[in-house]
Short mmCIF file of C-alpha atoms in Angstrom, two decimals:
data_model
loop_
_atom_site.label_atom_id
_atom_site.label_comp_id
_atom_site.label_asym_id
_atom_site.label_seq_id
_atom_site.Cartn_x
_atom_site.Cartn_y
_atom_site.Cartn_z
CA MET A 1 38.39 -36.90 19.06
CA VAL A 2 35.67 -35.68 16.75
CA VAL A 3 32.72 -33.68 17.98
CA GLY A 4 29.47 -33.55 16.06
CA VAL A 5 27.76 -30.15 16.02
CA LEU A 6 24.05 -30.17 15.23
CA ALA A 7 23.93 -27.83 12.25
CA LEU A 8 20.23 -27.36 11.56
CA GLN A 9 20.33 -23.69 12.50
CA GLY A 10 22.05 -21.17 14.72
CA SER A 11 25.62 -20.52 15.71
CA PHE A 12 27.01 -23.93 14.81
CA ASN A 13 29.82 -22.31 12.82
CA GLU A 14 30.89 -20.46 15.94
CA HIS A 15 31.01 -23.73 17.89
CA ILE A 16 33.06 -25.39 15.18
CA ALA A 17 35.40 -22.39 15.17
CA ALA A 18 35.79 -22.59 18.95
CA LEU A 19 36.61 -26.30 18.67
CA ARG A 20 39.07 -25.59 15.87
CA ARG A 21 40.88 -23.11 18.11
CA LEU A 22 41.30 -25.96 20.59
CA GLY A 23 42.58 -28.28 17.87
CA VAL A 24 39.51 -30.49 17.81
CA LYS A 25 37.62 -31.39 14.68
CA GLY A 26 34.00 -30.37 14.61
CA VAL A 27 31.67 -31.92 12.07
CA GLU A 28 28.29 -30.53 11.02
CA VAL A 29 25.45 -32.97 11.70
CA ARG A 30 22.17 -32.61 9.85
CA LYS A 31 21.03 -36.17 9.41
CA PRO A 32 20.70 -39.20 11.68
CA GLU A 33 23.08 -41.19 9.45
CA GLN A 34 25.81 -38.85 10.49
CA LEU A 35 25.43 -39.97 14.09
CA GLN A 36 26.18 -43.45 12.83
CA ILE A 37 24.20 -45.22 15.50
CA TYR A 38 20.88 -45.16 13.74
CA GLU A 39 20.17 -47.61 11.00
CA GLN A 40 19.12 -46.17 7.74
CA HIS A 41 15.42 -46.59 7.14
CA GLU A 42 13.53 -45.90 3.97
CA SER A 43 11.32 -43.46 5.68
CA LYS A 44 8.83 -41.03 4.24
CA ARG A 45 8.92 -38.89 7.32
CA SER A 46 10.88 -35.68 7.22
CA LEU A 47 14.56 -35.88 8.05
CA CYS A 48 13.95 -33.89 11.18
CA SER A 49 11.53 -36.39 12.58
CA ARG A 50 14.10 -39.15 12.07
CA LEU A 51 16.79 -37.04 13.63
CA PHE A 52 15.07 -36.64 17.00
CA PRO A 53 14.73 -40.36 17.78
CA ALA A 54 18.37 -40.74 16.76
CA LEU A 55 19.38 -38.00 19.17
CA ARG A 56 17.31 -39.54 21.97
CA ASP A 57 19.11 -42.83 21.44
CA PHE A 58 22.41 -40.96 21.48
CA VAL A 59 21.56 -39.48 24.88
CA LYS A 60 20.32 -42.81 26.24
CA MET A 61 23.58 -44.43 25.20
CA ARG A 62 25.25 -42.03 27.66
CA LYS A 63 27.26 -40.29 24.98
CA PRO A 64 28.39 -36.79 25.97
CA VAL A 65 26.02 -34.08 24.79
CA TRP A 66 26.21 -30.31 25.32
CA GLY A 67 23.19 -28.11 24.69
CA THR A 68 23.53 -24.31 24.47
CA CYS A 69 20.42 -22.12 24.67
CA ALA A 70 17.97 -23.92 22.36
CA GLY A 71 20.03 -27.05 23.00
CA LEU A 72 19.27 -26.72 26.72
CA ILE A 73 15.56 -26.64 25.86
CA PHE A 74 15.83 -29.76 23.69
CA LEU A 75 17.62 -31.69 26.43
CA ALA A 76 15.18 -30.76 29.19
CA ASP A 77 12.56 -33.18 30.40
CA LYS A 78 10.07 -30.39 31.01
CA VAL A 79 9.66 -27.07 29.21
CA VAL A 80 7.34 -24.17 29.99
CA GLY A 81 6.67 -21.06 27.89
CA GLN A 82 6.49 -23.05 24.67
CA LYS A 83 4.53 -22.16 21.56
CA SER A 84 1.00 -23.55 21.54
CA GLY A 85 1.22 -27.21 20.75
CA GLY A 86 4.65 -27.47 22.25
CA GLN A 87 7.73 -28.73 20.47
CA GLU A 88 9.55 -32.00 20.13
CA LEU A 89 12.18 -32.57 22.80
CA ILE A 90 15.12 -34.91 23.14
CA GLY A 91 14.93 -35.04 26.93
CA GLY A 92 17.26 -36.57 29.45
CA LEU A 93 18.01 -33.57 31.63
CA ASP A 94 16.00 -33.64 34.83
CA CYS A 95 15.11 -29.95 34.76
CA THR A 96 12.23 -27.56 34.13
CA VAL A 97 13.29 -24.99 31.59
CA HIS A 98 11.45 -21.77 30.69
CA ARG A 99 11.79 -20.67 27.07
CA ASN A 100 12.59 -16.99 26.43
CA PHE A 101 12.76 -16.52 30.21
CA PHE A 102 14.28 -13.07 30.11
CA GLY A 103 12.09 -11.80 27.28
CA SER A 104 12.71 -10.81 23.70
CA GLN A 105 15.77 -9.24 22.08
CA LEU A 106 15.61 -5.98 24.01
CA GLN A 107 16.06 -8.00 27.20
CA SER A 108 19.06 -9.90 25.80
CA PHE A 109 22.24 -9.03 27.65
CA GLU A 110 25.82 -9.85 28.50
CA ALA A 111 26.84 -10.46 32.09
CA ASP A 112 29.82 -11.55 34.11
CA LEU A 113 28.73 -14.87 35.56
CA PRO A 114 30.41 -16.30 38.64
CA VAL A 115 31.46 -19.82 37.68
CA PRO A 116 33.32 -21.35 40.64
CA ASN A 117 33.10 -24.96 39.36
CA LEU A 118 34.47 -24.02 35.94
CA ALA A 119 37.24 -21.90 37.37
CA SER A 120 38.35 -24.64 39.72
CA LYS A 121 38.47 -27.21 36.89
CA GLU A 122 39.74 -25.07 34.02
CA GLY A 123 41.51 -22.25 35.78
CA GLY A 124 41.17 -18.68 34.67
CA PRO A 125 39.07 -15.91 36.24
CA GLU A 126 36.26 -16.67 38.68
CA THR A 127 33.71 -15.23 36.27
CA CYS A 128 33.01 -15.83 32.63
CA ARG A 129 31.23 -13.58 30.14
CA GLY A 130 27.76 -14.94 29.53
CA VAL A 131 26.00 -13.79 26.37
CA PHE A 132 22.26 -14.29 26.85
CA ILE A 133 20.28 -13.99 23.62
CA ARG A 134 16.54 -14.48 24.20
CA ALA A 135 17.80 -17.04 26.64
CA PRO A 136 15.95 -19.75 28.53
CA ALA A 137 16.51 -20.42 32.21
CA VAL A 138 16.29 -23.48 34.40
CA LEU A 139 13.57 -22.96 36.99
CA GLU A 140 13.96 -26.27 38.77
CA ALA A 141 16.68 -28.89 38.75
CA GLY A 142 16.41 -32.48 39.94
CA PRO A 143 18.52 -33.96 42.72
CA ASP A 144 21.16 -35.48 40.42
CA VAL A 145 21.76 -32.25 38.56
CA GLU A 146 24.91 -30.27 39.32
CA VAL A 147 24.34 -26.51 39.16
CA LEU A 148 27.27 -24.73 37.52
CA ALA A 149 26.04 -21.15 37.29
CA VAL A 150 23.14 -19.03 38.46
CA TYR A 151 21.92 -15.59 37.53
CA PRO A 152 20.03 -13.21 39.82
CA VAL A 153 16.61 -12.01 38.72
CA PRO A 154 16.03 -8.33 39.52
CA PRO A 155 13.43 -7.95 42.29
CA ASP A 156 11.15 -5.67 40.28
CA SER A 157 11.11 -8.04 37.34
CA ALA A 158 7.85 -9.50 36.10
CA LEU A 159 9.65 -12.81 35.90
CA ILE A 160 9.74 -13.21 39.64
CA ASP A 161 6.41 -15.05 39.63
CA GLN A 162 7.88 -17.68 37.35
CA LEU A 163 10.24 -18.90 40.01
CA VAL A 164 8.84 -21.91 41.75
CA ASP A 165 10.96 -22.16 44.86
CA SER A 166 10.72 -19.45 47.45
CA GLN A 167 13.99 -18.15 48.74
CA GLU A 168 15.08 -15.46 51.12
CA GLY A 169 16.86 -12.52 49.63
CA GLU A 170 17.75 -12.33 45.95
CA LYS A 171 16.00 -14.74 43.64
CA LYS A 172 18.10 -16.60 41.15
CA VAL A 173 17.63 -18.82 38.15
CA ILE A 174 19.99 -21.56 37.10
CA VAL A 175 21.78 -21.00 33.81
CA ALA A 176 24.30 -23.83 33.55
CA VAL A 177 23.92 -27.46 34.62
CA LYS A 178 25.60 -30.82 34.31
CA GLN A 179 24.00 -34.21 34.76
CA GLY A 180 26.11 -37.25 34.00
CA ASN A 181 26.83 -37.19 30.29
CA LEU A 182 24.79 -34.02 29.70
CA LEU A 183 26.03 -30.43 29.87
CA ALA A 184 23.69 -27.51 29.27
CA THR A 185 24.14 -23.74 29.27
CA ALA A 186 21.50 -21.06 28.72
CA PHE A 187 24.12 -18.65 27.38
CA HIS A 188 26.52 -18.79 24.43
CA PRO A 189 30.17 -19.47 25.24
CA GLU A 190 30.91 -19.81 21.52
CA LEU A 191 30.26 -16.08 21.05
CA THR A 192 33.14 -15.17 23.34
CA VAL A 193 36.88 -15.78 23.27
CA ASP A 194 36.68 -17.76 26.52
CA SER A 195 37.05 -21.39 25.52
CA ARG A 196 36.85 -22.85 29.02
CA TRP A 197 33.35 -24.25 28.52
CA HIS A 198 34.53 -26.06 25.41
CA THR A 199 37.57 -27.52 27.19
CA PHE A 200 35.29 -28.46 30.10
CA PHE A 201 33.03 -30.35 27.71
CA LEU A 202 35.96 -32.05 25.98
CA LYS A 203 37.35 -33.19 29.34
CA MET A 204 33.90 -34.42 30.32
CA ALA A 205 33.77 -36.33 27.05
CA SER A 206 37.17 -37.98 27.58
CA GLU A 207 36.21 -39.00 31.09
CA ILE A 208 33.13 -40.71 29.74
CA GLU A 209 35.18 -42.32 26.98
CA GLU A 210 37.51 -43.88 29.48
CA GLY A 211 34.52 -45.44 31.14
CA ALA A 212 32.86 -46.72 28.00
CA SER A 213 34.14 -49.27 25.56
CA ASN A 214 33.11 -47.47 22.37
CA SER A 215 34.70 -44.31 21.12
CA ILE A 216 32.78 -41.19 21.89
CA VAL A 217 31.32 -39.79 18.78
CA THR A 218 31.37 -41.75 15.61
CA ILE A 219 30.60 -39.28 12.95
CA GLU A 220 30.61 -39.95 9.26
CA GLY A 221 33.64 -38.20 7.77
CA SER A 222 32.15 -35.97 5.15
CA ASP A 223 28.66 -34.86 4.56
CA MET A 224 28.02 -34.89 0.87
CA THR A 225 28.66 -31.24 0.41
CA LEU A 226 29.08 -29.44 -2.87
CA ASP A 227 29.97 -26.31 -1.02
CA GLN A 228 33.73 -26.33 -1.24
CA HIS A 229 34.67 -23.09 0.35
CA GLN A 230 35.16 -23.06 4.08
CA ARG A 231 32.66 -21.21 6.15
CA ILE A 232 34.55 -18.33 7.63
CA ASP A 233 33.88 -17.13 11.16
CA LEU A 234 32.30 -13.91 12.29
CA PRO A 235 34.44 -11.74 14.55
CA ILE A 236 33.92 -12.00 18.24
CA PHE A 237 32.72 -8.61 19.37
CA GLN A 238 34.25 -7.62 22.67
CA MET B 1 24.65 17.60 25.93
CA ALA B 2 28.22 18.68 25.44
CA GLY B 3 30.69 17.59 28.07
CA THR B 4 28.69 14.67 29.43
CA GLY B 5 30.55 12.22 27.19
CA VAL B 6 27.24 11.07 25.81
CA VAL B 7 26.62 10.97 22.09
CA ALA B 8 24.02 13.64 21.44
CA VAL B 9 20.82 12.05 20.37
CA TYR B 10 19.06 13.87 17.55
CA GLY B 11 20.20 17.30 18.59
CA ASN B 12 18.54 19.64 21.04
CA GLY B 13 15.10 19.15 22.43
CA SER B 14 14.87 15.56 21.33
CA ALA B 15 12.51 13.12 22.93
CA LEU B 16 15.30 10.84 24.06
CA THR B 17 17.17 12.02 27.08
CA GLU B 18 19.32 9.11 28.10
CA ALA B 19 21.98 7.35 26.11
CA LYS B 20 20.59 4.11 24.79
CA LYS B 21 23.19 1.45 24.56
CA SER B 22 23.21 -2.22 24.02
CA THR B 23 26.48 -3.90 23.30
CA PHE B 24 27.02 -4.52 19.61
CA SER B 25 27.80 -8.15 20.33
CA VAL B 26 24.35 -8.68 21.83
CA LYS B 27 22.82 -7.07 18.72
CA VAL B 28 24.79 -9.31 16.40
CA GLY B 29 24.26 -12.28 18.72
CA LEU B 30 20.64 -12.66 17.75
CA ALA B 31 21.55 -12.64 14.06
CA GLN B 32 24.10 -15.35 14.74
CA MET B 33 21.34 -17.44 16.25
CA LEU B 34 19.31 -16.98 13.07
CA ARG B 35 22.03 -18.34 10.80
CA GLY B 36 20.92 -21.26 8.68
CA GLY B 37 17.31 -20.19 9.07
CA VAL B 38 14.45 -18.70 7.09
CA ILE B 39 12.68 -15.47 8.02
CA MET B 40 9.20 -15.19 6.56
CA ASP B 41 6.95 -12.21 5.88
CA VAL B 42 3.57 -12.57 7.60
CA VAL B 43 0.55 -10.28 7.62
CA THR B 44 -1.68 -12.02 10.17
CA PRO B 45 -1.16 -13.93 13.44
CA GLU B 46 -2.45 -17.04 11.64
CA GLN B 47 0.27 -16.77 9.01
CA ALA B 48 2.80 -16.21 11.79
CA ARG B 49 1.79 -19.48 13.42
CA ILE B 50 2.07 -21.29 10.10
CA ALA B 51 5.55 -19.88 9.69
CA GLU B 52 6.59 -20.95 13.19
CA GLU B 53 5.22 -24.46 12.66
CA ALA B 54 7.06 -24.72 9.35
CA GLY B 55 10.33 -24.03 11.13
CA ALA B 56 10.92 -20.37 10.38
CA CYS B 57 13.57 -18.91 12.67
CA ALA B 58 11.79 -15.53 12.82
CA VAL B 59 8.88 -13.68 11.24
CA MET B 60 8.69 -10.26 9.63
CA ALA B 61 5.39 -8.62 10.56
CA LEU B 62 3.83 -6.30 8.01
CA GLU B 63 0.52 -5.10 6.64
CA ARG B 64 1.27 -5.86 3.00
CA VAL B 65 3.83 -8.16 1.46
CA PRO B 66 6.09 -6.50 -1.15
CA ALA B 67 4.15 -8.03 -4.06
CA ASP B 68 1.00 -6.29 -2.81
CA ILE B 69 2.84 -3.02 -2.21
CA ARG B 70 3.87 -3.14 -5.86
CA ALA B 71 0.40 -3.99 -7.06
CA GLN B 72 -1.42 -1.40 -4.95
CA GLY B 73 1.04 1.47 -5.08
CA GLY B 74 0.67 4.48 -2.83
CA VAL B 75 2.96 5.34 0.04
CA ALA B 76 4.10 2.29 2.00
CA ARG B 77 4.71 3.05 5.68
CA MET B 78 5.39 1.21 8.94
CA SER B 79 2.55 -1.16 9.80
CA ASP B 80 -0.07 -0.56 12.44
CA PRO B 81 1.53 -1.36 15.82
CA GLN B 82 -1.63 -3.20 16.84
CA LEU B 83 -1.03 -5.76 14.10
CA ILE B 84 2.60 -6.11 15.09
CA LYS B 85 1.61 -6.63 18.73
CA GLU B 86 -0.88 -9.32 17.77
CA ILE B 87 1.69 -11.13 15.68
CA LYS B 88 4.23 -10.88 18.49
CA GLN B 89 1.77 -12.46 20.90
CA SER B 90 1.00 -15.34 18.59
CA VAL B 91 4.53 -16.76 18.26
CA THR B 92 7.53 -17.57 20.44
CA ILE B 93 10.14 -16.94 17.76
CA PRO B 94 11.69 -13.50 17.15
CA VAL B 95 9.54 -10.88 15.44
CA MET B 96 10.88 -8.23 13.06
CA ALA B 97 9.13 -5.26 11.47
CA LYS B 98 9.95 -2.68 8.82
CA ALA B 99 10.57 1.03 9.20
CA ARG B 100 11.05 3.49 6.36
CA ILE B 101 14.62 4.42 5.49
CA GLY B 102 15.61 7.42 7.58
CA HIS B 103 12.42 7.38 9.65
CA PHE B 104 13.92 7.15 13.11
CA VAL B 105 10.63 7.75 14.87
CA GLU B 106 9.05 4.70 13.23
CA ALA B 107 12.07 2.85 14.58
CA GLN B 108 11.53 4.32 18.06
CA ILE B 109 7.94 3.12 17.97
CA LEU B 110 8.97 -0.36 16.91
CA GLU B 111 11.55 -0.44 19.69
CA ALA B 112 8.85 0.60 22.17
CA LEU B 113 6.75 -2.37 21.02
CA GLY B 114 9.51 -4.65 22.21
CA ILE B 115 10.01 -6.53 18.97
CA ASP B 116 13.35 -8.14 18.21
CA TYR B 117 14.68 -6.50 15.04
CA VAL B 118 13.90 -3.53 12.82
CA ASP B 119 14.32 -3.80 9.06
CA GLU B 120 15.17 -0.39 7.60
CA SER B 121 13.61 -1.26 4.31
CA GLU B 122 13.74 0.08 0.78
CA VAL B 123 10.48 -1.79 0.16
CA LEU B 124 8.69 0.97 2.07
CA THR B 125 8.65 4.47 0.68
CA LEU B 126 11.77 6.45 1.56
CA ALA B 127 11.43 8.94 4.40
CA ASP B 128 14.88 10.45 3.94
CA GLU B 129 16.51 10.46 0.56
CA GLU B 130 19.95 11.37 1.86
CA ASN B 131 20.39 9.69 5.23
CA HIS B 132 19.68 6.43 6.88
CA ILE B 133 18.79 6.06 10.57
CA ASN B 134 21.68 6.34 13.03
CA LYS B 135 21.24 2.84 14.33
CA HIS B 136 23.77 3.27 17.14
CA ASN B 137 21.19 5.31 19.00
CA PHE B 138 18.94 2.35 19.49
CA ARG B 139 19.02 -0.70 21.70
CA ILE B 140 17.07 -2.68 19.14
CA PRO B 141 19.23 -4.19 16.41
CA PHE B 142 18.67 -3.32 12.75
CA VAL B 143 18.90 -5.24 9.50
CA CYS B 144 19.58 -3.26 6.32
CA GLY B 145 19.71 -4.08 2.63
CA CYS B 146 22.65 -3.77 0.29
CA ARG B 147 23.45 -4.21 -3.38
CA ASN B 148 27.21 -4.24 -3.08
CA LEU B 149 30.01 -4.32 -0.55
CA GLY B 150 30.24 -0.55 -0.18
CA GLU B 151 26.59 -0.24 0.72
CA ALA B 152 26.83 -3.11 3.19
CA LEU B 153 29.76 -1.55 5.01
CA ARG B 154 28.16 1.90 5.06
CA ARG B 155 25.10 0.40 6.76
CA ILE B 156 27.29 -1.46 9.24
CA ARG B 157 29.14 1.72 10.11
CA GLU B 158 25.76 3.36 10.73
CA GLY B 159 25.07 0.57 13.21
CA ALA B 160 23.35 -2.24 11.31
CA ALA B 161 23.85 -5.56 13.10
CA MET B 162 22.72 -7.70 10.18
CA ILE B 163 22.78 -7.27 6.42
CA ARG B 164 20.58 -8.70 3.70
CA THR B 165 20.79 -8.37 -0.06
CA LYS B 166 18.13 -6.10 -1.47
CA GLY B 167 17.24 -8.22 -4.45
CA GLU B 168 14.00 -7.03 -6.04
CA ALA B 169 11.36 -7.65 -3.42
CA GLY B 170 7.93 -8.74 -4.47
CA THR B 171 8.94 -9.92 -7.92
CA GLY B 172 9.60 -13.59 -7.21
CA ASN B 173 12.57 -13.13 -9.51
CA ILE B 174 15.88 -14.19 -8.06
CA ILE B 175 18.03 -12.43 -10.63
CA GLU B 176 18.64 -9.26 -8.63
CA ALA B 177 19.39 -11.06 -5.37
CA VAL B 178 21.96 -13.16 -7.21
CA ARG B 179 23.44 -10.04 -8.76
CA HIS B 180 23.77 -8.41 -5.37
CA VAL B 181 25.22 -11.38 -3.55
CA ARG B 182 27.73 -12.01 -6.34
CA SER B 183 28.72 -8.37 -6.19
CA VAL B 184 29.33 -8.51 -2.43
CA MET B 185 31.12 -11.87 -2.47
CA GLY B 186 33.06 -10.92 -5.57
CA ASP B 187 34.36 -7.74 -3.97
CA ILE B 188 35.28 -9.69 -0.85
CA ARG B 189 37.21 -12.19 -2.95
CA VAL B 190 39.11 -9.35 -4.64
CA LEU B 191 39.74 -7.74 -1.28
CA ARG B 192 41.15 -10.91 0.25
CA ASN B 193 43.91 -11.07 -2.34
CA MET B 194 44.63 -7.39 -2.41
CA ASP B 195 47.87 -5.84 -1.24
CA ASP B 196 47.26 -4.01 2.05
CA ASP B 197 48.53 -0.74 0.54
CA GLU B 198 45.81 -0.83 -2.06
CA VAL B 199 42.99 -1.05 0.45
CA PHE B 200 42.89 2.72 1.01
CA THR B 201 42.01 3.38 -2.60
CA PHE B 202 39.63 0.44 -2.70
CA ALA B 203 37.79 1.82 0.31
CA LYS B 204 37.53 5.18 -1.41
CA LYS B 205 36.30 3.53 -4.59
CA ILE B 206 33.50 1.63 -2.91
CA ALA B 207 32.77 4.59 -0.61
CA ALA B 208 33.06 2.52 2.53
CA PRO B 209 34.85 3.21 5.86
CA TYR B 210 38.46 2.05 5.70
CA ASP B 211 38.42 0.27 9.07
CA LEU B 212 35.47 -1.91 8.07
CA VAL B 213 37.04 -2.66 4.68
CA MET B 214 40.20 -3.79 6.45
CA GLN B 215 38.21 -5.87 8.91
CA THR B 216 36.35 -7.49 6.02
CA LYS B 217 39.66 -8.25 4.35
CA GLN B 218 41.01 -9.92 7.48
CA LEU B 219 37.89 -11.92 8.14
CA GLY B 220 37.29 -12.87 4.53
CA ARG B 221 33.60 -12.10 5.03
CA LEU B 222 31.32 -9.30 6.18
CA PRO B 223 31.73 -8.59 9.90
CA VAL B 224 28.02 -9.30 10.44
CA VAL B 225 25.59 -12.02 9.43
CA GLN B 226 24.47 -11.72 5.82
CA PHE B 227 21.12 -13.05 4.63
CA ALA B 228 19.66 -13.24 1.16
CA ALA B 229 16.44 -11.43 0.36
CA GLY B 230 14.36 -10.23 -2.54
CA GLY B 231 12.74 -12.66 -4.93
CA VAL B 232 13.16 -16.07 -3.28
CA ALA B 233 10.20 -18.14 -4.40
CA THR B 234 11.28 -21.79 -4.44
CA PRO B 235 13.42 -24.16 -2.37
CA ALA B 236 15.94 -24.11 -5.23
CA ASP B 237 16.18 -20.32 -4.99
CA ALA B 238 16.81 -20.54 -1.27
CA ALA B 239 19.50 -23.19 -1.64
CA LEU B 240 21.12 -21.19 -4.45
CA MET B 241 21.53 -18.20 -2.17
CA MET B 242 22.98 -20.39 0.56
CA GLN B 243 25.47 -21.95 -1.84
CA LEU B 244 26.46 -18.51 -3.07
CA GLY B 245 27.56 -17.74 0.48
CA CYS B 246 24.64 -16.30 2.44
CA ASP B 247 24.02 -17.22 6.07
CA GLY B 248 20.26 -17.52 5.70
CA VAL B 249 17.26 -16.42 3.70
CA PHE B 250 14.35 -13.97 3.92
CA VAL B 251 11.24 -15.05 2.08
CA GLY B 252 8.63 -12.36 1.58
CA SER B 253 5.87 -12.73 -0.93
CA GLY B 254 7.27 -16.11 -1.95
CA VAL B 255 5.51 -18.17 0.73
CA PHE B 256 2.05 -16.73 1.26
CA LYS B 257 1.49 -15.74 -2.36
CA SER B 258 2.06 -19.31 -3.49
CA GLY B 259 -0.51 -22.05 -4.05
CA ASP B 260 0.26 -24.06 -0.89
CA PRO B 261 1.98 -21.83 1.69
CA VAL B 262 2.21 -24.49 4.41
CA LYS B 263 4.02 -26.96 2.21
CA ARG B 264 6.19 -24.36 0.54
CA ALA B 265 7.23 -22.82 3.85
CA ARG B 266 8.38 -26.20 5.17
CA ALA B 267 10.14 -26.99 1.90
CA ILE B 268 12.09 -23.75 1.93
CA VAL B 269 13.15 -24.30 5.56
CA GLN B 270 14.42 -27.79 4.67
CA ALA B 271 16.15 -26.43 1.58
CA VAL B 272 18.10 -23.90 3.64
CA THR B 273 19.14 -26.51 6.22
CA HIS B 274 20.19 -29.06 3.60
CA TYR B 275 21.30 -26.57 0.99
CA SER B 276 24.18 -28.64 -0.29
CA ASP B 277 22.31 -31.92 -0.53
CA PRO B 278 20.63 -32.17 -3.96
CA GLN B 279 18.70 -35.30 -2.98
CA VAL B 280 16.92 -33.48 -0.19
CA LEU B 281 16.36 -30.46 -2.42
CA ALA B 282 14.78 -32.68 -5.04
CA ASP B 283 12.56 -34.35 -2.47
CA VAL B 284 11.29 -31.12 -0.96
CA SER B 285 10.69 -29.49 -4.34
CA CYS B 286 8.24 -32.20 -5.40
CA GLY B 287 4.53 -31.49 -5.48
CA LEU B 288 4.68 -27.98 -4.02
CA GLY B 289 1.88 -26.54 -6.08
CA GLU B 290 2.15 -23.18 -7.75
CA ALA B 291 4.92 -20.77 -6.94
CA MET B 292 4.08 -17.08 -6.90
CA VAL B 293 3.72 -15.83 -10.46
CA GLY B 294 6.17 -12.98 -10.15
CA LEU B 295 7.39 -10.25 -12.44
CA ASN B 296 9.87 -10.20 -15.25
CA LEU B 297 12.33 -7.41 -14.77
CA THR B 298 12.82 -6.73 -18.47
CA ASP B 299 9.63 -4.67 -18.28
CA ASP B 300 10.59 -1.00 -17.73
CA LYS B 301 7.39 -0.29 -15.87
CA VAL B 302 8.51 -2.42 -12.92
CA GLU B 303 9.76 -0.05 -10.23
CA ARG B 304 13.20 -0.87 -8.91
CA PHE B 305 13.01 -0.71 -5.11
CA ALA B 306 16.67 -1.59 -4.74
CA SER B 307 17.97 1.55 -6.39
CA ARG B 308 15.92 3.88 -4.20
CA SER B 309 18.70 4.27 -1.67
CA GLU B 310 22.46 4.11 -1.64
#
């Protein structure tokens, strides 16, 4: 199995390293050709603007996709808290996501998240360490969306008004969801040693593969790279 | 504060009474999210929006870009917090700002503004010739400059969560940034092949903490994200720094001192994403208009910012 990791920016090296630890090959994807489902066009538009339609097709073809943090935002059908003018989305996840929900860097944090679904499928402790870096949060999830983890919002927080549904007691936001072929987390499992989210995604991908006739991710073998030396990983700070 | 188990903050009678902690991994985490990106210097909210639209992963808010600091002289200090606040309100990407080396109160003010990163910068006039800020005392993460491996590790031991090369800011001349990155990567290459017994003397030679030198040896890279900075003016410059081994690029005067900032900003962002694809680099380098004029460093009158601090 080969997993494509969108390598435009961010911690893609960390994802590839996490996959490598599990013995799975991760390939950096920067162009639609590398998804090998999009025909090559002589297009004058920027590569990015060709990449998004390719990714939307990828999602529509029910191929397994996992979005972390910014990835969650791209996959969402509805986003609030965007820059003026909004941003291009891939869509597919029936959720309303709030960008930078918790605030800027000073509000970034690590927390022990209770993850009963993950623990029952992958074993291990009942909680996992969630690293939230300027993280988004899911305010609302559609009926077909499976909620995998929630995080409580402190009662004195200014964010409380953002929450659309009224609940008794402690208010929570959703931080991990699954909908069919889509998995999305607001936090960064690749920054921790816990690889259960990655194994969860790989199992999800194999289940989908068994159902479909094509192989999961057809990625072009090499991207024409001149950069020979292997990107080495950053340490995982405990 | 003896006996409480709390690291004393700036001695007796200091303004800070509680220990400020934020896990180091959260501090480094933001830098990891910036990898593969471009951080641009902006002096107005309008420029900040241009940078965000062009795909910058963060903006550095300041009153004067390094090229103007050079041209105008005088003492360069932290920018007016009002400007920084306005820039912060105009974008949704992370905002950074500069504090003078050793000026921990400027850093406290920047932390109070709620921005995302502080750059302890040699581009501003030094506030402390001997010491840098003790960055462990802050919840806000810091990025610091370096010219060689020893300097990088000293800054990391002081608490820097991200490193950049110093280069020669405001000159549009990539030569110094290349010198610095080659020095760091070269030392790391030597270190990787070194016998473990020799690391003690190597650490002494580069005046860096032994534990960080050993960690660097084991990782084969710096233990934090390393960006390039100082003199990047064209997409080719940006891609050069990426191919030399940097995780991302700072562009200061290079964007908004050029003929067509909007186009150049987008081109540099594309160049950093597709740094090993010459076809893309060629495409984005076409028709960019004038690059910033820059300064030739053979002229002795050009002040060297990079050598101001060790």
